[in-house]
């Protein structure tokens, strides 16, 4: 605790001080306490005794009474209405820092925007099923903040169906987040479906070798701003390559870079991309015959290569023509040392599968990435950085599937599914914005996005006799708010 003399306190705090109270500055926040003076017979002089906390003081809101004290004082009065407690932290986040999302929802969906926001709010915090959404809306501060009315499960389902049927409104909303001149990437993932009535749910093949009912989800992503901007749902039996072009057209885009995974390469897939005249970055497996590792073997690679810096690491690179394409070979010495050390440790601990002889055969591949692109993508540094941004797409998909628990769906008709996925898209936008904030402030090693959300839900408001007060919250929440610069 930092003690300050009265004269050193700012004027905006002093105006709330009155006889019998004292100001305290604790962890950069001002509080007002009661105090009284009593005579100490042992020291033969007056002694100050600090009393109860009266409340906090901020420049923006002035004096904010302590909820506990208000509750204590109210017990001496007649409580005319039941005491209510509602979640406020995330509501404040949506109403203030994320207000532009609400404004766009209102612009494109009209009066439905409040209910849409409420459904997304419940998914964002609780990842709940449709049937539980009315309960969580009732326990939030949304009715007081934006005037959203209480609704039941049937109404929530009807809202999703209506939203899903308004393709133009969904597309207009999503396209409004695309900025001209930025790098745009496209990638896809699959979502399991247990429905037997969805035309989208078809047997398909994914990276997990699952051939059961699924839908394909294509996502367009801004590599410049690291944010999702557009999605499109496809049947599970439709190959992604054939759908990239139509997804671009739906988003109103002419230039998109397709970012593939390591299992994507085949001559057939490359031919399809070229036929559609799409830009692409396709990684090759390290045992691909297309990659020439000979320069790495005789230590002449760096003599004929160039380098650039990426996230405080030196990346060596060399590109050469392969038929009508370009192959970019990158070497990260830090990654090479890490992989080489790991392999040699395995030789000792697991000699049945790893040996010095095998090490000599693969050592030239350690720390390398080989990327195949069309001739128009010839700047190796741009190619590398665009490919690395795929990691953010994977983080985004992980957020959607793991954090939002949207890796499967039980929706029974296409329009409701479209509406449900659009609500998840809103949550994904919010999730990614918090992720970027934590990353920029170098806080991701200390706290995850999900932790951040759950700490915000600890900030509540309590209603006593028609008056709303802040409920007390933990020091951990207070420190987090200070670290990210959030203000209540």
XYZ file of C-alpha atoms in Angstrom:
488
model
C 0.000 0.000 0.000
C 1.246 3.500 -0.896
C 0.443 6.266 1.597
C 0.137 9.825 0.401
C -0.418 13.072 2.234
C -3.766 14.814 1.697
C -2.154 17.592 -0.306
C -0.634 15.085 -2.735
C -3.982 13.489 -3.628
C -5.502 14.756 -6.901
C -8.409 17.185 -6.687
C -10.869 14.742 -8.277
C -10.429 12.486 -5.218
C -10.441 15.210 -2.577
C -13.877 16.447 -3.612
C -15.353 13.165 -2.315
C -13.646 13.371 1.082
C -15.774 14.440 4.050
C -15.257 14.674 7.850
C -14.573 11.316 9.443
C -13.150 9.776 6.251
C -9.687 9.254 4.813
C -8.308 8.577 1.336
C -6.058 5.604 0.607
C -4.129 4.766 -2.558
C -3.904 0.962 -2.875
C -2.431 -0.690 -5.987
C -2.912 2.510 -8.003
C -6.610 2.793 -7.020
C -8.173 5.275 -4.617
C -10.455 4.169 -1.785
C -12.431 6.056 0.849
C -12.480 4.682 4.423
C -14.178 5.704 7.637
C -11.966 6.576 10.572
C -12.311 7.853 14.122
C -9.937 9.205 16.753
C -9.812 7.762 20.295
C -7.649 8.637 23.246
C -4.844 6.138 23.986
C -4.294 6.135 27.797
C -0.963 4.314 27.475
C 0.592 6.711 24.960
C -1.423 9.600 26.458
C -2.353 10.960 23.037
C -5.077 10.528 20.405
C -4.910 7.477 18.142
C -6.592 7.018 14.760
C -8.647 3.851 14.107
C -9.487 3.027 10.511
C -13.042 1.875 9.968
C -14.974 0.265 7.156
C -14.422 0.732 3.434
C -16.973 3.172 2.052
C -16.138 2.708 -1.622
C -13.693 3.430 -4.439
C -13.038 6.652 -6.374
C -12.242 6.919 -10.076
C -11.804 9.953 -12.284
C -14.484 8.725 -14.705
C -17.197 7.564 -12.271
C -16.397 9.489 -9.114
C -17.343 7.804 -5.851
C -18.532 4.189 -6.269
C -20.088 2.827 -3.023
C -18.884 -0.514 -1.700
C -21.432 -3.212 -2.538
C -20.778 -5.030 0.751
C -21.345 -1.878 2.776
C -24.487 -1.050 0.815
C -25.751 -4.549 1.546
C -24.852 -4.231 5.219
C -26.575 -0.858 5.534
C -29.606 -2.106 3.659
C -30.163 -4.778 6.335
C -30.996 -2.004 8.734
C -33.595 -0.788 6.239
C -36.577 -2.482 4.709
C -35.455 -4.351 1.584
C -38.340 -3.809 -0.785
C -37.050 -6.079 -3.574
C -34.938 -9.262 -3.728
C -31.188 -8.707 -4.055
C -29.974 -9.560 -7.599
C -26.443 -10.310 -8.849
C -25.618 -10.271 -12.573
C -22.498 -10.844 -14.703
C -21.086 -7.492 -15.788
C -17.424 -7.870 -16.875
C -18.013 -9.388 -20.331
C -21.129 -7.243 -20.883
C -18.958 -4.162 -20.318
C -16.372 -5.554 -22.763
C -19.019 -6.003 -25.493
C -20.714 -2.685 -24.807
C -17.518 -0.631 -24.882
C -14.390 -2.049 -26.526
C -16.380 -4.332 -28.859
C -19.149 -1.834 -29.588
C -18.325 -1.725 -33.322
C -19.491 -5.322 -33.682
C -22.903 -4.449 -32.220
C -23.174 -1.414 -34.490
C -22.599 -3.570 -37.574
C -25.064 -6.211 -36.379
C -27.723 -3.530 -36.003
C -26.868 -2.091 -39.427
C -27.242 -5.394 -41.290
C -29.783 -7.309 -39.155
C -31.965 -4.559 -37.678
C -33.940 -5.265 -34.499
C -32.583 -8.817 -34.170
C -29.107 -7.575 -33.225
C -29.770 -7.605 -29.467
C -30.885 -11.235 -29.384
C -28.000 -12.212 -31.693
C -25.546 -10.475 -29.377
C -27.094 -12.216 -26.367
C -26.776 -15.681 -27.967
C -23.157 -14.968 -28.961
C -22.468 -13.689 -25.430
C -23.624 -17.011 -23.949
C -21.565 -19.028 -26.433
C -18.507 -16.847 -25.797
C -18.543 -17.280 -22.014
C -20.276 -20.581 -21.317
C -20.020 -22.479 -24.674
C -23.517 -23.635 -23.829
C -26.038 -25.486 -25.942
C -29.052 -23.646 -27.329
C -31.362 -24.893 -24.575
C -29.289 -23.212 -21.820
C -28.970 -19.802 -23.470
C -32.169 -18.253 -21.951
C -30.905 -19.041 -18.435
C -27.549 -17.336 -19.000
C -29.157 -14.307 -20.659
C -31.321 -13.878 -17.563
C -28.245 -13.944 -15.287
C -26.361 -11.300 -17.300
C -26.427 -7.496 -17.196
C -27.473 -7.368 -20.872
C -31.089 -6.450 -20.104
C -29.935 -3.339 -18.255
C -27.078 -2.504 -20.653
C -28.800 -2.846 -24.044
C -32.404 -3.641 -23.142
C -32.434 -7.188 -24.504
C -35.669 -8.965 -23.589
C -35.819 -12.387 -21.990
C -36.498 -15.150 -24.534
C -36.881 -18.924 -24.500
C -35.187 -21.757 -26.416
C -37.838 -21.759 -29.137
C -37.245 -18.059 -29.812
C -33.465 -18.558 -29.838
C -33.806 -21.349 -32.414
C -36.119 -19.183 -34.548
C -33.568 -16.340 -34.439
C -30.798 -18.659 -35.687
C -33.012 -19.931 -38.502
C -33.894 -16.363 -39.538
C -30.245 -15.283 -39.441
C -29.184 -18.339 -41.477
C -31.764 -17.519 -44.099
C -30.390 -14.018 -44.576
C -27.305 -14.847 -46.604
C -26.954 -11.326 -47.983
C -26.945 -9.740 -44.507
C -24.352 -12.247 -43.254
C -22.125 -11.630 -46.275
C -22.444 -7.835 -45.972
C -21.505 -7.983 -42.301
C -18.445 -10.165 -42.955
C -17.287 -8.243 -46.032
C -17.329 -5.013 -44.002
C -14.282 -6.328 -42.107
C -12.173 -6.819 -45.257
C -9.682 -4.008 -45.828
C -8.497 -3.204 -49.324
C -4.862 -3.999 -50.059
C -4.262 -6.436 -47.198
C -2.959 -9.987 -47.504
C -5.878 -12.416 -47.433
C -5.446 -16.130 -46.768
C -7.908 -18.978 -47.187
C -7.915 -22.320 -45.397
C -10.397 -24.975 -44.408
C -11.355 -27.373 -41.651
C -14.045 -29.992 -41.084
C -16.755 -30.219 -38.420
C -18.459 -33.461 -37.401
C -22.232 -33.567 -37.689
C -24.591 -36.042 -36.033
C -27.592 -34.866 -38.044
C -29.251 -37.092 -40.628
C -31.322 -34.210 -42.035
C -28.623 -31.715 -43.048
C -27.755 -31.681 -46.733
C -24.379 -30.225 -45.696
C -23.590 -33.327 -43.601
C -21.968 -35.812 -45.970
C -19.364 -38.530 -45.665
C -15.962 -37.051 -46.283
C -12.290 -37.432 -45.477
C -10.266 -35.290 -43.072
C -6.826 -35.269 -41.430
C -8.101 -37.584 -38.692
C -9.140 -40.202 -41.313
C -12.753 -39.784 -40.269
C -15.208 -40.729 -43.030
C -18.422 -40.128 -41.045
C -20.909 -37.291 -41.520
C -19.203 -33.885 -41.577
C -19.373 -30.427 -43.055
C -16.497 -28.451 -44.524
C -15.821 -24.926 -43.343
C -13.747 -22.572 -45.498
C -12.342 -19.532 -43.730
C -10.902 -16.335 -45.175
C -8.426 -14.695 -42.852
C -6.535 -11.393 -42.839
C -2.821 -12.107 -42.541
C -2.217 -8.384 -42.131
C -4.489 -7.994 -39.083
C -4.473 -11.652 -37.957
C -8.273 -11.801 -37.872
C -11.019 -13.999 -39.391
C -13.195 -12.092 -41.851
C -15.380 -14.504 -43.850
C -16.570 -18.116 -43.811
C -18.521 -20.427 -46.056
C -20.108 -23.815 -45.269
C -19.799 -26.671 -47.757
C -20.960 -30.301 -47.811
C -18.420 -32.730 -46.364
C -17.957 -34.549 -49.665
C -16.954 -31.432 -51.645
C -13.222 -31.031 -52.208
C -11.908 -27.728 -50.860
C -9.829 -26.913 -53.956
C -12.923 -26.701 -56.157
C -14.615 -24.328 -53.704
C -11.839 -21.783 -53.122
C -12.807 -19.728 -56.169
C -16.509 -19.483 -55.301
C -15.667 -18.541 -51.712
C -13.481 -15.710 -52.996
C -16.306 -14.484 -55.228
C -18.802 -14.628 -52.342
C -16.443 -12.493 -50.255
C -15.968 -10.032 -53.115
C -12.248 -10.757 -53.384
C -10.034 -11.042 -56.442
C -6.704 -11.878 -54.790
C -6.443 -14.559 -52.129
C -3.513 -16.774 -51.154
C -4.421 -20.400 -50.454
C -2.367 -21.726 -47.521
C -2.212 -25.511 -47.514
C -0.992 -28.055 -44.973
C 1.812 -30.591 -45.481
C -0.508 -33.327 -46.610
C -2.034 -31.265 -49.402
C 0.621 -31.561 -52.118
C -0.110 -33.644 -55.150
C 0.228 -32.945 -58.840
C -3.565 -33.121 -59.168
C -4.150 -30.520 -56.437
C -1.510 -28.177 -57.876
C -3.091 -28.539 -61.313
C -6.520 -27.624 -59.884
C -5.107 -24.518 -58.178
C -3.432 -23.440 -61.399
C -6.588 -24.022 -63.433
C -8.469 -21.694 -61.074
C -5.586 -19.194 -61.341
C -5.225 -19.071 -57.566
C -2.145 -17.945 -55.679
C -0.990 -20.563 -53.222
C 1.684 -21.602 -50.743
C 2.023 -25.370 -50.459
C 4.495 -26.866 -47.947
C 6.354 -29.998 -48.955
C 7.127 -32.931 -46.722
C 10.805 -33.178 -45.798
C 11.232 -36.414 -47.692
C 9.861 -34.884 -50.912
C 11.974 -35.612 -53.993
C 11.298 -32.048 -55.180
C 13.603 -30.591 -52.496
C 17.352 -30.430 -53.160
C 19.156 -30.765 -49.801
C 22.604 -31.221 -51.362
C 23.679 -27.625 -50.645
C 22.944 -28.167 -46.975
C 25.053 -31.304 -46.939
C 28.293 -29.683 -48.118
C 27.781 -26.454 -46.104
C 27.592 -24.249 -49.202
C 23.939 -23.245 -48.695
C 24.670 -20.009 -46.819
C 27.278 -18.987 -49.380
C 24.618 -18.971 -52.093
C 21.641 -17.934 -49.952
C 20.284 -14.744 -48.414
C 18.728 -14.168 -44.999
C 16.138 -12.076 -43.172
C 14.986 -11.719 -39.572
C 11.685 -13.168 -38.422
C 10.563 -12.847 -34.779
C 14.158 -12.347 -33.599
C 15.452 -15.386 -35.533
C 17.676 -15.435 -38.615
C 16.130 -17.292 -41.545
C 18.371 -18.292 -44.473
C 16.642 -18.817 -47.804
C 17.196 -19.793 -51.403
C 14.629 -20.214 -54.164
C 14.851 -21.954 -57.509
C 12.505 -22.698 -60.359
C 10.703 -26.019 -60.545
C 8.883 -26.416 -63.855
C 6.381 -23.488 -63.887
C 6.588 -23.028 -60.106
C 9.069 -21.712 -57.563
C 10.443 -23.732 -54.671
C 11.585 -21.718 -51.642
C 13.916 -23.495 -49.204
C 14.362 -21.955 -45.732
C 16.846 -22.789 -42.968
C 16.338 -21.798 -39.328
C 19.560 -22.568 -37.407
C 17.827 -22.311 -34.028
C 15.211 -24.849 -35.092
C 17.920 -27.050 -36.638
C 19.871 -27.242 -33.369
C 16.702 -28.032 -31.447
C 15.616 -30.798 -33.834
C 19.122 -32.266 -34.094
C 19.478 -32.418 -30.302
C 16.056 -34.013 -29.963
C 16.883 -36.674 -32.561
C 20.220 -37.611 -30.942
C 18.562 -37.905 -27.531
C 16.057 -40.277 -29.101
C 18.940 -42.340 -30.501
C 20.032 -42.936 -26.920
C 16.599 -43.416 -25.358
C 14.872 -45.262 -28.192
C 17.526 -47.119 -30.245
C 14.910 -49.450 -31.761
C 13.549 -46.607 -33.918
C 16.403 -44.063 -33.990
C 20.054 -44.635 -34.865
C 23.188 -42.723 -35.821
C 22.979 -44.220 -39.301
C 19.430 -42.854 -39.797
C 20.544 -39.539 -38.333
C 23.199 -39.162 -41.037
C 20.522 -39.742 -43.687
C 18.113 -37.039 -42.420
C 20.358 -34.458 -40.716
C 20.406 -32.120 -43.733
C 16.638 -31.697 -43.392
C 16.670 -30.427 -39.811
C 15.492 -26.823 -39.409
C 14.199 -26.556 -42.974
C 10.893 -25.616 -44.561
C 10.241 -26.035 -48.305
C 7.374 -24.084 -49.849
C 6.006 -24.336 -53.375
C 4.425 -21.245 -54.977
C 3.434 -19.942 -58.414
C 5.957 -17.684 -60.137
C 4.085 -14.519 -59.113
C 4.904 -15.234 -55.445
C 8.677 -14.911 -55.734
C 9.586 -12.814 -52.688
C 10.862 -15.448 -50.244
C 10.429 -13.336 -47.120
C 6.798 -12.543 -47.989
C 6.163 -16.215 -48.731
C 7.698 -17.304 -45.414
C 5.810 -14.760 -43.322
C 2.508 -15.539 -45.026
C 3.022 -19.237 -44.392
C 3.924 -18.624 -40.750
C 0.710 -16.656 -40.320
C -1.038 -19.996 -40.902
C -0.174 -20.676 -37.272
C -2.659 -17.985 -36.305
C -5.305 -19.658 -38.456
C -4.658 -22.935 -36.634
C -4.918 -21.088 -33.309
C -8.208 -19.628 -34.517
C -9.561 -23.056 -35.503
C -8.400 -24.405 -32.149
C -10.268 -21.576 -30.446
C -13.407 -22.413 -32.381
C -13.236 -26.174 -31.829
C -11.767 -26.371 -28.335
C -12.643 -23.163 -26.529
C -16.041 -22.604 -28.155
C -16.623 -26.369 -28.421
C -17.800 -25.957 -32.019
C -16.106 -29.070 -33.403
C -19.456 -30.803 -33.852
C -23.041 -29.810 -34.472
C -26.480 -31.312 -33.855
C -28.384 -28.726 -35.922
C -31.197 -30.313 -37.917
C -31.637 -27.929 -40.862
C -29.287 -25.936 -43.071
C -30.556 -22.456 -42.205
C -30.299 -23.016 -38.445
C -26.778 -24.388 -38.992
C -25.818 -21.282 -41.008
C -27.155 -19.050 -38.224
C -25.371 -21.093 -35.553
C -22.051 -20.890 -37.405
C -22.506 -17.146 -37.892
C -22.923 -16.744 -34.109
C -19.737 -18.785 -33.648
C -18.054 -16.472 -36.171
C -18.915 -13.482 -33.944
C -17.394 -15.287 -30.960
C -14.331 -16.126 -33.021
C -13.858 -12.444 -33.875
C -14.021 -11.517 -30.187
C -11.754 -14.411 -29.215
C -9.096 -13.445 -31.771
C -9.180 -9.797 -30.714
C -8.449 -10.781 -27.111
C -5.752 -13.197 -28.312
C -3.988 -10.435 -30.246
C -4.270 -8.097 -27.257
C -2.635 -10.630 -24.924
C 0.028 -11.417 -27.529
C 0.888 -7.746 -28.087
C 1.203 -7.209 -24.330
C 3.301 -10.405 -23.998
C 0.822 -11.932 -21.553
C 0.003 -15.201 -23.342
C 2.545 -17.156 -21.297
C 0.794 -16.027 -18.126
C -2.855 -16.215 -19.104
C -4.926 -17.732 -21.916
C -7.877 -16.116 -23.658
C -10.201 -18.497 -21.836
C -8.648 -17.489 -18.487
C -9.137 -13.846 -19.445
C -12.833 -14.425 -20.204
C -13.429 -16.327 -16.974
C -11.754 -13.613 -14.889
C -13.986 -11.003 -16.512
C -17.065 -13.015 -15.536
C -15.975 -12.546 -11.904
C -16.881 -8.869 -12.225
C -20.544 -8.605 -11.264
C -23.088 -5.988 -10.299
C -25.474 -6.348 -7.389
C -28.898 -4.683 -7.180
C -30.126 -3.527 -3.778
C -33.403 -1.598 -3.542
C -33.357 -0.537 -7.205
C -29.708 0.574 -7.047
C -26.894 -1.249 -8.900
C -23.483 -1.526 -7.200
C -20.197 -3.148 -8.202
C -19.645 -6.402 -6.375
C -16.120 -6.972 -5.077
C -13.764 -8.952 -7.304
C -10.440 -10.677 -6.731
C -6.981 -9.122 -6.811
C -6.092 -11.445 -9.699
C -8.876 -9.886 -11.761
C -7.787 -6.396 -10.739
C -4.164 -7.074 -11.748
C -5.270 -8.481 -15.104
C -7.405 -5.434 -15.844
C -4.444 -3.207 -15.049
C -2.087 -5.298 -17.226
C -4.323 -5.108 -20.310
C -5.314 -1.502 -19.664
C -9.024 -2.280 -19.309
C -11.175 0.262 -17.483
C -14.561 -0.305 -15.875
